[in-house]
Short mmCIF file of C-alpha atoms and ligand atoms in Angstrom, two decimals:
data_model
loop_
_atom_site.label_atom_id
_atom_site.label_comp_id
_atom_site.label_asym_id
_atom_site.label_seq_id
_atom_site.Cartn_x
_atom_site.Cartn_y
_atom_site.Cartn_z
CA UNK A 1 84.80 88.55 93.37
CA UNK A 2 83.97 87.90 89.98
CA UNK A 3 87.01 88.45 87.58
CA UNK A 4 87.03 90.38 84.26
CA UNK A 5 89.81 90.50 81.78
CA UNK A 6 89.70 93.55 79.53
CA UNK A 7 91.21 96.32 77.47
CA UNK A 8 90.17 99.60 79.33
CA UNK A 9 88.12 101.51 76.72
CA UNK A 10 89.63 104.46 74.92
CA UNK A 11 86.69 106.52 76.25
CA UNK A 12 87.11 105.61 79.77
CA UNK A 13 91.06 106.27 79.45
CA UNK A 14 89.75 109.51 78.13
CA UNK A 15 87.55 110.02 80.70
CA UNK A 16 90.78 109.77 83.32
CA UNK A 17 92.29 112.23 80.43
CA UNK A 18 89.46 114.86 81.50
CA UNK A 19 90.52 114.82 85.05
CA UNK A 20 94.26 114.91 84.29
CA UNK A 21 93.11 118.12 82.86
CA UNK A 22 91.42 119.23 85.77
CA UNK A 23 93.74 118.56 87.99
CA UNK A 24 96.14 121.19 86.05
CA UNK A 25 94.15 123.71 86.83
CA UNK A 26 93.02 123.12 90.49
CA UNK A 27 94.52 125.65 92.84
CA UNK A 28 95.01 123.39 95.74
CA UNK A 29 97.18 120.93 93.50
CA UNK A 30 100.44 119.71 94.48
CA UNK A 31 103.40 121.11 92.65
CA UNK A 32 106.31 118.51 93.32
CA UNK A 33 106.04 114.76 93.32
CA UNK A 34 108.16 112.25 94.42
CA UNK A 35 107.73 108.28 93.72
CA UNK A 36 109.45 105.76 96.26
CA UNK A 37 109.79 102.40 94.32
CA UNK A 38 110.02 99.13 96.13
CA UNK A 39 109.90 95.78 94.59
CA UNK A 40 110.56 94.43 90.81
CA UNK A 41 110.74 95.95 87.68
CA UNK A 42 106.65 95.74 87.08
CA UNK A 43 106.72 97.98 89.76
CA UNK A 44 109.81 100.24 88.91
CA UNK A 45 107.91 100.42 85.16
CA UNK A 46 104.44 101.11 86.84
CA UNK A 47 105.99 104.38 88.70
CA UNK A 48 107.24 105.34 85.46
CA UNK A 49 103.99 105.51 84.63
CA UNK A 50 102.52 107.03 87.20
CA UNK A 51 105.15 109.89 86.56
CA UNK A 52 104.13 109.75 82.86
CA UNK A 53 100.72 111.04 84.60
CA UNK A 54 101.90 113.46 86.96
CA UNK A 55 103.67 114.85 84.60
CA UNK A 56 100.54 115.83 82.46
CA UNK A 57 99.08 117.01 85.47
CA UNK A 58 101.46 119.99 85.58
CA UNK A 59 103.86 118.30 88.48
CA UNK A 60 107.58 117.97 88.68
CA UNK A 61 109.66 115.86 90.06
CA UNK A 62 111.05 116.72 93.92
CA UNK A 63 114.72 115.65 94.60
CA UNK A 64 113.74 113.78 97.63
CA UNK A 65 110.59 112.47 99.09
CA UNK A 66 110.84 114.93 102.10
CA UNK A 67 110.93 118.19 99.67
CA UNK A 68 107.88 116.98 97.84
CA UNK A 69 104.12 117.91 98.28
CA UNK A 70 103.15 114.86 97.07
CA UNK A 71 104.74 111.41 97.76
CA UNK A 72 103.52 107.92 96.42
CA UNK A 73 104.61 104.77 97.58
CA UNK A 74 104.41 102.20 95.35
CA UNK A 75 104.52 98.90 97.58
CA UNK A 76 105.68 95.51 96.98
CA UNK A 77 104.58 92.45 99.62
CA UNK A 78 106.41 89.90 98.37
CA UNK A 79 108.63 88.89 101.40
CA UNK A 80 107.54 90.08 105.11
CA UNK A 81 110.98 92.30 105.19
CA UNK A 82 109.58 94.60 101.89
CA UNK A 83 106.11 95.26 103.39
CA UNK A 84 107.87 96.13 106.64
CA UNK A 85 110.08 98.74 104.96
CA UNK A 86 107.60 100.38 103.61
CA UNK A 87 105.36 100.98 106.66
CA UNK A 88 108.16 101.71 108.29
CA UNK A 89 108.36 105.07 105.74
CA UNK A 90 104.71 105.71 105.29
CA UNK A 91 104.93 106.38 109.02
CA UNK A 92 108.09 108.58 108.93
CA UNK A 93 106.43 110.65 106.39
CA UNK A 94 103.22 111.03 108.94
CA UNK A 95 106.44 113.14 110.95
CA UNK A 96 107.57 115.00 108.01
CA UNK A 97 103.64 116.26 107.55
CA UNK A 98 103.68 117.48 110.81
CA UNK A 99 106.51 120.28 109.68
CA UNK A 100 104.68 120.53 106.02
CA UNK A 101 101.01 120.10 106.92
CA UNK A 102 99.76 120.36 103.09
CA UNK A 103 101.66 116.95 102.45
CA UNK A 104 99.69 114.46 100.39
CA UNK A 105 100.54 110.62 101.27
CA UNK A 106 99.29 107.83 98.12
CA UNK A 107 99.83 104.32 98.59
CA UNK A 108 99.59 102.02 96.09
CA UNK A 109 100.96 98.93 94.22
CA UNK A 110 101.09 95.28 95.52
CA UNK A 111 101.02 95.68 99.25
CA UNK A 112 97.53 97.39 98.91
CA UNK A 113 95.87 94.63 96.70
CA UNK A 114 96.61 92.12 99.56
CA UNK A 115 93.54 90.55 101.03
CA UNK A 116 92.51 92.65 103.65
CA UNK A 117 95.01 95.63 103.05
CA UNK A 118 92.67 98.04 102.16
CA UNK A 119 90.90 98.02 105.73
CA UNK A 120 93.98 97.79 107.65
CA UNK A 121 94.93 101.10 106.21
CA UNK A 122 92.00 102.83 106.46
CA UNK A 123 92.13 102.15 110.21
CA UNK A 124 95.83 102.32 111.32
CA UNK A 125 97.00 104.51 108.73
CA UNK A 126 93.91 106.83 108.53
CA UNK A 127 96.57 109.96 107.54
CA UNK A 128 96.96 108.68 103.85
CA UNK A 129 95.54 110.79 101.53
CA UNK A 130 95.04 108.11 99.00
CA UNK A 131 95.28 104.65 98.22
CA UNK A 132 94.76 102.26 95.10
CA UNK A 133 95.43 98.56 93.98
CA UNK A 134 97.91 97.65 91.41
CA UNK A 135 94.74 97.15 88.96
CA UNK A 136 93.28 100.80 89.56
CA UNK A 137 96.59 102.29 88.30
CA UNK A 138 94.81 103.55 84.80
CA UNK A 139 92.41 105.33 87.31
CA UNK A 140 94.84 107.49 89.62
CA UNK A 141 94.13 110.99 87.58
CA UNK A 142 90.35 110.20 88.90
CA UNK A 143 91.00 109.17 92.25
CA UNK A 144 93.81 111.95 93.12
CA UNK A 145 90.94 114.34 91.53
CA UNK A 146 88.89 113.10 94.52
CA UNK A 147 91.26 112.79 97.11
CA UNK A 148 92.00 116.53 96.22
CA UNK A 149 88.24 117.32 96.62
CA UNK A 150 88.02 115.49 100.06
CA UNK A 151 89.27 115.29 104.01
CA UNK A 152 89.20 111.74 103.95
CA UNK A 153 91.57 108.97 102.89
CA UNK A 154 90.17 107.86 99.29
CA UNK A 155 91.11 103.92 99.26
CA UNK A 156 90.14 101.92 96.37
CA UNK A 157 90.74 98.31 95.25
CA UNK A 158 89.37 96.26 92.68
CA UNK A 159 89.67 92.84 91.61
CA UNK A 160 89.61 93.89 88.14
CA UNK A 161 92.08 92.29 85.52
CA UNK A 162 92.41 94.94 83.26
CA UNK A 163 95.12 96.19 80.46
CA UNK A 164 95.26 99.55 80.14
CA UNK A 165 96.71 100.94 76.75
CA UNK A 166 98.46 104.59 76.29
CA UNK A 167 99.37 105.49 79.57
CA UNK A 168 101.93 108.41 79.65
CA UNK A 169 105.06 107.21 80.68
CA UNK A 170 108.03 109.01 81.74
CA UNK A 171 110.95 106.44 81.66
CA UNK A 172 113.72 106.37 84.01
CA UNK A 173 116.24 105.79 81.60
CA UNK A 174 116.63 106.89 77.95
CA UNK A 175 118.82 104.23 76.44
CA UNK A 176 116.80 101.11 77.71
CA UNK A 177 113.20 100.78 78.40
CA UNK A 178 110.88 98.56 80.26
CA UNK A 179 107.90 97.02 77.89
CA UNK A 180 105.02 95.18 79.26
CA UNK A 181 103.76 92.49 77.29
CA UNK A 182 101.65 90.64 80.08
CA UNK A 183 100.17 91.32 83.39
CA UNK A 184 99.64 89.13 86.35
CA UNK A 185 100.06 85.48 86.75
CA UNK A 186 98.19 82.08 87.00
CA UNK A 187 101.16 79.47 88.34
CA UNK A 188 100.33 80.02 92.48
CA UNK A 189 103.24 79.00 93.37
CA UNK A 190 102.79 77.69 96.77
CA UNK A 191 104.76 80.30 98.66
CA UNK A 192 103.96 83.55 96.45
CA UNK A 193 101.71 86.68 96.56
CA UNK A 194 102.02 87.59 93.41
CA UNK A 195 98.88 85.78 91.70
CA UNK A 196 96.79 87.51 94.41
CA UNK A 197 98.12 91.02 93.86
CA UNK A 198 98.72 91.09 89.83
CA UNK A 199 95.56 89.18 88.99
CA UNK A 200 95.06 86.58 86.57
CA UNK A 201 97.64 86.11 83.31
CA UNK A 202 96.48 88.54 80.34
CA UNK A 203 98.74 89.34 77.49
CA UNK A 204 99.17 92.90 75.55
CA UNK A 205 97.71 92.49 71.83
CA UNK A 206 100.86 91.92 69.54
CA UNK A 207 100.00 95.24 67.74
CA UNK A 208 100.24 97.43 70.56
CA UNK A 209 103.39 95.66 72.09
CA UNK A 210 105.06 96.18 68.14
CA UNK A 211 103.92 99.67 67.89
CA UNK A 212 105.38 100.27 71.51
CA UNK A 213 108.55 98.96 70.47
CA UNK A 214 108.61 100.93 67.20
CA UNK A 215 108.08 104.28 69.03
CA UNK A 216 111.00 103.45 71.09
CA UNK A 217 113.20 102.63 68.61
CA UNK A 218 112.59 105.94 66.87
CA UNK A 219 113.06 107.81 69.98
CA UNK A 220 116.73 106.39 70.06
CA UNK A 221 116.04 103.42 72.63
CA UNK A 222 119.15 101.27 72.82
CA UNK A 223 117.61 98.07 74.51
CA UNK A 224 113.88 96.93 75.48
CA UNK A 225 113.64 94.52 78.51
CA UNK A 226 110.27 93.03 77.75
CA UNK A 227 108.36 92.45 80.94
CA UNK A 228 105.67 89.85 82.67
CA UNK A 229 105.49 87.68 85.87
CA UNK A 230 106.10 84.63 83.14
CA UNK A 231 106.87 86.20 80.01
CA UNK A 232 107.05 82.47 77.92
CA UNK A 233 103.61 82.10 78.95
CA UNK A 234 102.68 85.07 76.63
CA UNK A 235 99.54 84.99 74.37
CA UNK A 236 98.23 81.54 75.62
CA UNK A 237 95.27 83.88 76.46
CA UNK A 238 94.96 85.54 72.59
CA UNK A 239 92.45 84.12 70.22
CA UNK A 240 95.15 83.88 67.40
CA UNK A 241 97.62 81.61 69.51
CA UNK A 242 100.61 83.90 69.38
CA UNK A 243 103.32 82.37 71.11
CA UNK A 244 106.44 84.42 72.64
CA UNK A 245 108.58 82.63 70.47
CA UNK A 246 106.50 84.64 68.00
CA UNK A 247 106.64 87.74 69.13
CA UNK A 248 110.63 87.61 70.04
CA UNK A 249 111.03 87.05 66.38
CA UNK A 250 108.99 89.76 65.11
CA UNK A 251 110.66 92.08 67.60
CA UNK A 252 114.16 90.86 66.25
CA UNK A 253 113.25 91.86 63.02
CA UNK A 254 112.70 95.40 63.97
CA UNK A 255 116.36 95.96 64.46
CA UNK A 256 116.61 97.39 68.30
CA UNK A 257 119.76 96.67 68.97
CA UNK A 258 119.80 94.90 72.22
CA UNK A 259 116.29 92.69 73.82
CA UNK A 260 116.26 90.86 77.25
CA UNK A 261 112.98 89.52 78.78
CA UNK A 262 111.65 89.09 82.26
CA UNK A 263 111.17 86.27 84.01
CA UNK A 264 110.26 82.65 82.57
CA UNK A 265 109.19 80.15 83.86
CA UNK A 266 111.25 76.56 83.88
CA UNK A 267 107.66 74.55 82.90
CA UNK A 268 107.02 77.30 79.83
CA UNK A 269 110.51 77.23 78.01
CA UNK A 270 109.78 75.72 75.03
CA UNK A 271 112.32 74.54 72.37
CA UNK A 272 110.53 77.20 69.87
CA UNK A 273 111.70 79.67 72.15
CA UNK A 274 115.40 78.45 72.72
CA UNK A 275 115.66 78.06 69.05
CA UNK A 276 114.09 81.86 68.50
CA UNK A 277 116.72 82.77 70.41
CA UNK A 278 119.55 80.79 69.04
CA UNK A 279 118.49 82.14 65.49
CA UNK A 280 118.34 85.28 66.30
CA UNK A 281 120.39 88.87 65.96
CA UNK A 282 119.45 90.97 68.56
CA UNK A 283 118.01 88.77 71.65
CA UNK A 284 120.59 89.10 74.06
CA UNK A 285 122.52 85.71 75.07
CA UNK A 286 121.16 86.00 78.68
CA UNK A 287 118.12 84.01 80.75
CA UNK A 288 117.22 84.56 84.24
CA UNK A 289 115.40 80.44 85.01
CA UNK A 290 114.53 80.35 88.53
CA UNK A 291 114.89 77.27 90.13
CA UNK A 292 113.75 77.81 93.60
CA UNK A 293 114.75 74.07 95.06
CA UNK A 294 117.19 71.80 93.73
CA UNK A 295 114.74 68.87 95.63
CA UNK A 296 112.19 67.43 93.49
CA UNK A 297 110.13 66.92 96.64
CA UNK A 298 110.17 70.30 97.77
CA UNK A 299 109.36 71.86 94.07
CA UNK A 300 106.55 69.77 94.24
CA UNK A 301 105.34 71.26 97.32
CA UNK A 302 106.36 74.67 95.43
CA UNK A 303 103.92 73.86 92.85
CA UNK A 304 106.35 74.13 90.72
CA UNK A 305 105.65 71.68 87.67
CA UNK A 306 109.19 70.77 86.91
CA UNK A 307 111.38 68.45 88.43
CA UNK A 308 115.28 68.95 88.78
CA UNK A 309 116.15 66.51 85.91
CA UNK A 310 113.45 68.50 83.27
CA UNK A 311 115.31 71.50 84.48
CA UNK A 312 118.71 70.73 84.04
CA UNK A 313 117.64 69.65 80.57
CA UNK A 314 116.42 72.94 80.18
CA UNK A 315 119.96 74.32 80.80
CA UNK A 316 121.37 71.97 78.92
CA UNK A 317 119.20 72.93 75.81
CA UNK A 318 119.72 76.54 76.24
CA UNK A 319 123.71 76.26 76.35
CA UNK A 320 123.67 74.02 73.31
CA UNK A 321 121.89 76.22 71.44
CA UNK A 322 123.33 79.26 72.65
CA UNK A 323 126.94 78.77 73.50
CA UNK A 324 128.27 80.84 76.67
CA UNK A 325 124.64 82.32 77.64
CA UNK A 326 124.24 84.29 81.16
CA UNK A 327 122.32 82.35 83.11
CA UNK A 328 120.79 83.28 86.44
CA UNK A 329 118.26 82.02 88.56
CA UNK A 330 116.02 82.39 92.08
CA UNK A 331 116.71 80.59 94.77
CA UNK A 332 114.37 80.20 98.28
CA UNK A 333 115.89 78.47 101.13
CA UNK A 334 114.04 77.31 104.10
CA UNK A 335 110.81 76.40 102.86
CA UNK A 336 108.60 74.47 105.02
CA UNK A 337 109.47 71.11 105.55
CA UNK A 338 113.27 71.54 103.71
CA UNK A 339 115.57 69.08 105.55
CA UNK A 340 119.40 69.33 105.26
CA UNK A 341 118.99 66.57 102.35
CA UNK A 342 116.90 68.98 100.45
CA UNK A 343 118.92 72.00 101.21
CA UNK A 344 121.94 70.09 100.11
CA UNK A 345 120.23 68.82 96.58
CA UNK A 346 120.15 72.77 96.05
CA UNK A 347 123.94 73.07 96.79
CA UNK A 348 124.43 70.38 94.47
CA UNK A 349 122.17 71.76 91.46
CA UNK A 350 123.86 75.13 91.89
CA UNK A 351 127.37 73.57 91.39
CA UNK A 352 126.35 71.82 88.64
CA UNK A 353 124.72 74.28 87.09
CA UNK A 354 127.15 77.18 87.42
CA UNK A 355 125.21 80.49 87.49
CA UNK A 356 126.51 83.68 86.73
CA UNK A 357 124.53 84.92 89.66
CA UNK A 358 121.89 83.82 91.95
CA UNK A 359 119.79 85.84 93.88
CA UNK A 360 118.59 83.88 97.54
CA UNK A 361 116.09 84.33 99.55
CA UNK A 362 114.69 83.01 102.58
CA UNK A 363 111.44 81.89 102.59
CA UNK A 364 108.88 84.53 103.79
CA UNK A 365 105.25 82.97 105.10
CA UNK A 366 102.31 85.38 103.06
CA UNK A 367 99.25 85.18 104.54
CA UNK A 368 96.30 83.70 102.24
CA UNK A 369 98.96 81.35 99.99
CA UNK A 370 99.45 77.43 100.43
CA UNK A 371 102.64 77.36 102.07
CA UNK A 372 101.61 79.94 104.77
CA UNK A 373 99.31 76.88 106.64
CA UNK A 374 101.85 74.00 105.73
CA UNK A 375 103.38 72.44 109.20
CA UNK A 376 106.98 71.98 109.44
CA UNK A 377 107.64 75.80 109.29
CA UNK A 378 111.66 76.21 109.43
CA UNK A 379 113.20 78.40 112.44
CA UNK A 380 115.09 81.15 111.15
CA UNK A 381 118.44 80.52 112.66
CA UNK A 382 118.43 77.36 110.60
CA UNK A 383 117.39 79.40 107.14
CA UNK A 384 119.97 82.02 107.67
CA UNK A 385 122.62 79.42 108.18
CA UNK A 386 121.63 77.56 105.37
CA UNK A 387 121.28 80.74 102.78
CA UNK A 388 125.06 81.97 104.01
CA UNK A 389 126.16 78.29 103.03
CA UNK A 390 124.52 79.06 99.58
CA UNK A 391 125.55 81.98 99.20
CA UNK A 392 128.94 81.72 99.68
CA UNK A 393 129.38 78.86 97.36
CA UNK A 394 127.51 80.83 94.71
CA UNK A 395 130.33 83.53 95.41
CA UNK A 396 133.10 80.81 94.86
CA UNK A 397 131.71 79.56 91.96
CA UNK A 398 130.76 82.62 90.38
CA UNK A 399 134.53 83.38 90.20
CA UNK A 400 135.05 80.19 87.54
CA UNK A 401 131.86 80.86 85.85
CA UNK A 402 132.84 84.42 85.23
CA UNK A 403 136.69 84.26 84.31
CA UNK A 404 135.26 82.33 80.92
CA UNK A 405 134.54 85.33 79.71
CA UNK A 406 138.29 86.55 80.15
CA UNK A 407 139.78 87.67 76.97
CA UNK A 408 136.24 87.50 75.15
CA UNK A 409 134.98 90.90 73.09
CA UNK A 410 132.08 92.13 74.46
CA UNK A 411 129.49 95.18 74.23
CA UNK A 412 128.21 96.92 77.00
CA UNK A 413 125.23 99.21 77.34
CA UNK A 414 126.95 102.27 79.64
CA UNK A 415 124.67 102.94 82.62
CA UNK A 416 126.68 105.67 84.03
CA UNK A 417 129.96 106.57 85.83
CA UNK A 418 132.01 103.45 87.75
CA UNK A 419 131.42 103.51 91.47
CA UNK A 420 135.45 103.33 91.82
CA UNK A 421 136.79 105.35 89.44
CA UNK A 422 135.84 108.80 87.32
CA UNK A 423 137.52 107.82 84.43
CA UNK A 424 135.69 104.31 83.96
CA UNK A 425 132.07 103.85 82.79
CA UNK A 426 130.29 100.58 83.89
CA UNK A 427 127.40 98.87 82.04
CA UNK A 428 125.73 95.31 81.56
CA UNK A 429 127.61 92.83 78.68
CA UNK A 430 125.50 91.22 76.58
CA UNK A 431 125.45 88.40 78.73
CA UNK A 432 123.90 90.27 81.56
CA UNK A 433 126.99 90.86 83.54
CA UNK A 434 128.40 94.05 85.06
CA UNK A 435 131.58 95.49 83.26
CA UNK A 436 133.58 98.18 83.88
CA UNK A 437 135.54 100.01 81.18
CA UNK A 438 137.84 103.28 80.84
CA UNK A 439 135.60 106.26 79.14
CA UNK A 440 134.12 109.64 80.10
CA UNK A 441 130.54 111.14 80.03
CA UNK A 442 129.90 111.11 76.65
CA UNK A 443 129.77 107.18 76.55
CA UNK A 444 126.93 107.25 79.01
CA UNK A 445 123.96 105.32 77.50
CA UNK A 446 125.91 104.29 74.51
CA UNK A 447 126.85 100.84 73.50
CA UNK A 448 130.57 100.72 74.04
CA UNK A 449 132.81 97.81 72.54
CA UNK A 450 135.46 95.98 74.81
CA UNK A 451 137.85 93.09 75.55
CA UNK A 452 137.35 91.57 79.26
CA UNK A 453 140.50 91.47 80.71
CA UNK A 454 139.81 91.12 84.72
CA UNK A 455 137.67 90.14 87.39
CA UNK A 456 137.38 92.37 90.30
CA UNK A 457 134.72 92.27 92.98
CA UNK A 458 132.08 89.94 90.58
CA UNK A 459 132.41 93.14 87.92
CA UNK A 460 134.55 92.54 84.84
CA UNK A 461 136.84 95.03 84.04
CA UNK A 462 137.73 95.42 80.29
CA UNK A 463 140.16 97.50 77.56
CA UNK A 464 138.06 99.31 75.07
CA UNK A 465 137.96 98.09 71.29
CA UNK A 466 136.93 100.20 68.38
N1 LIG B 501 107.50 85.75 88.52
C1 LIG B 501 108.93 85.76 88.56
C2 LIG B 501 109.17 86.10 89.81
C3 LIG B 501 108.51 86.64 91.03
S1 LIG B 501 109.09 87.29 92.31
C4 LIG B 501 109.41 84.29 88.82
O1 LIG B 501 108.45 83.25 88.80
O2 LIG B 501 110.18 83.76 88.46
C5 LIG B 501 110.85 86.99 92.70
C6 LIG B 501 111.06 85.72 93.67
O3 LIG B 501 111.39 86.12 95.15
C7 LIG B 501 111.08 84.41 93.09
O4 LIG B 501 111.90 84.16 92.01
C8 LIG B 501 111.43 83.80 94.58
O5 LIG B 501 112.92 82.88 94.82
C9 LIG B 501 111.12 84.73 95.85
N2 LIG B 501 109.73 84.80 95.97
C10 LIG B 501 108.48 84.91 96.29
N3 LIG B 501 107.53 84.93 96.98
C11 LIG B 501 108.79 84.24 98.32
C12 LIG B 501 108.44 84.05 99.54
N4 LIG B 501 106.90 84.36 99.81
N5 LIG B 501 109.34 84.05 100.27
C13 LIG B 501 110.94 83.91 99.75
N6 LIG B 501 110.99 84.19 98.26
C14 LIG B 501 109.73 84.68 97.47
FE1 LIG B 502 105.04 84.10 91.62
FE2 LIG B 502 105.39 81.66 90.36
FE3 LIG B 502 103.56 83.40 89.83
FE4 LIG B 502 106.21 83.82 89.76
S1 LIG B 502 105.28 81.80 88.60
S2 LIG B 502 104.63 85.26 90.30
S3 LIG B 502 107.02 82.48 91.62
S4 LIG B 502 103.22 82.34 91.37
FE1 LIG B 503 106.89 92.24 94.59
FE2 LIG B 503 104.54 93.28 93.19
FE3 LIG B 503 106.72 92.63 92.02
S1 LIG B 503 104.68 91.94 95.20
S2 LIG B 503 107.81 91.79 93.56
S3 LIG B 503 106.20 94.56 93.53
S4 LIG B 503 104.92 91.98 91.69
#
């Protein structure tokens, strides 16, 4: 199928809005909704857009999924277990419907966009009212309108690389907001399904991003998290040749107290970006830099386009430019052909870098990706044994890396009460690490100044300073 990338026209967005208004007045429309979200921040933010649209249709959020009139599963397919969990829950809801025959079920997100999935859904999950892919999110009002007027499943999956502007957003948090700067991915890492389900890389216009940031600042947001599968290749598809570093500088000038971003690919981590971070006031000193493996042979098979040495060089530059920067990573173990020697190189790299946190995954073959058909798939026992060694190494190292914060002053943006005490609040420090500090309800959503005093179960504890 031919792919096209374009901003959805204002007329089309108006047409969708007309469906929203129609649904508002329909007697048979659901009153309450519940969105179940799987996967990454992109999906979490898409769910905020769905909630925004549902609110405009006059619906309110139910307390739990088995209490809602309309349940939407926003799915992820990055690894097999993400998919299995979603399908299990969808099947479970079919039972709930036996008691509540009016219950509507929709499924959207990355899983629906997988090749062949729409057909499978129709065949095996015919009880679903509505299914749509990631590129059809902006057409949700129209699709729901159709689904409300038929007894059959409405399924639509287009491969169309759109940039929708102006969707309503109902944000989950008041103080910290997601802001999409680009969609899709062009990297085709050999293990990864994302380019197939999220389409080609496309950047939002800088003016649209800056406008949204300005609105967020005016509404009292303390932090924005810029989102994209590979944010540091932002702007490559725009005519003016805008760069991510340039965009960061403009956002930094705006005065939003805290700016974060995710995710960055090491091959696109430019000196210009590092310098922009070093020279900024509001960009937080933290960096999520997925390494995936410490072995050059495996990195090449993964199609990552950097070597271990180049990666370590980037880490060194980041640390020189932004002293004390918080570093986190993603690592896959058990990639096809990974030998004990390759794995030990990953262990060695983790030791050498000293991350503040690492997200570790067992390789999961995804149909349609290049790695799925590679020989020498690793048996689960070996992969499990390796990931356990890696996790335990990281846990040990983390004690040392995180203790560098003890005695330091930090500012945390509190998210809620600490899980262990009702007289303490917790949130992320500027370096991206969770900190717990004495506090009460009035501190939640605010930036609190403190001094780090200790480290307990991978959380820093702190005392307040005024
Ligand atoms: N765009 C981001 C994140 C993509 S998904 C990036 O490029 O960094 C988040 C993480 O899931 C990846 O970094 C990778 O470590 C992991 N992942 C992706 N596909 C996987 C697979 N097939 N099996 C196991 N882990 C996978
Ligand atoms: Fe997947 Fe690689 Fe793109 Fe990240 S950069 S989304 S791992 S293909
Ligand atoms: Fe999953 Fe899609 Fe994100 S596959 S990790 S929800 S981009």
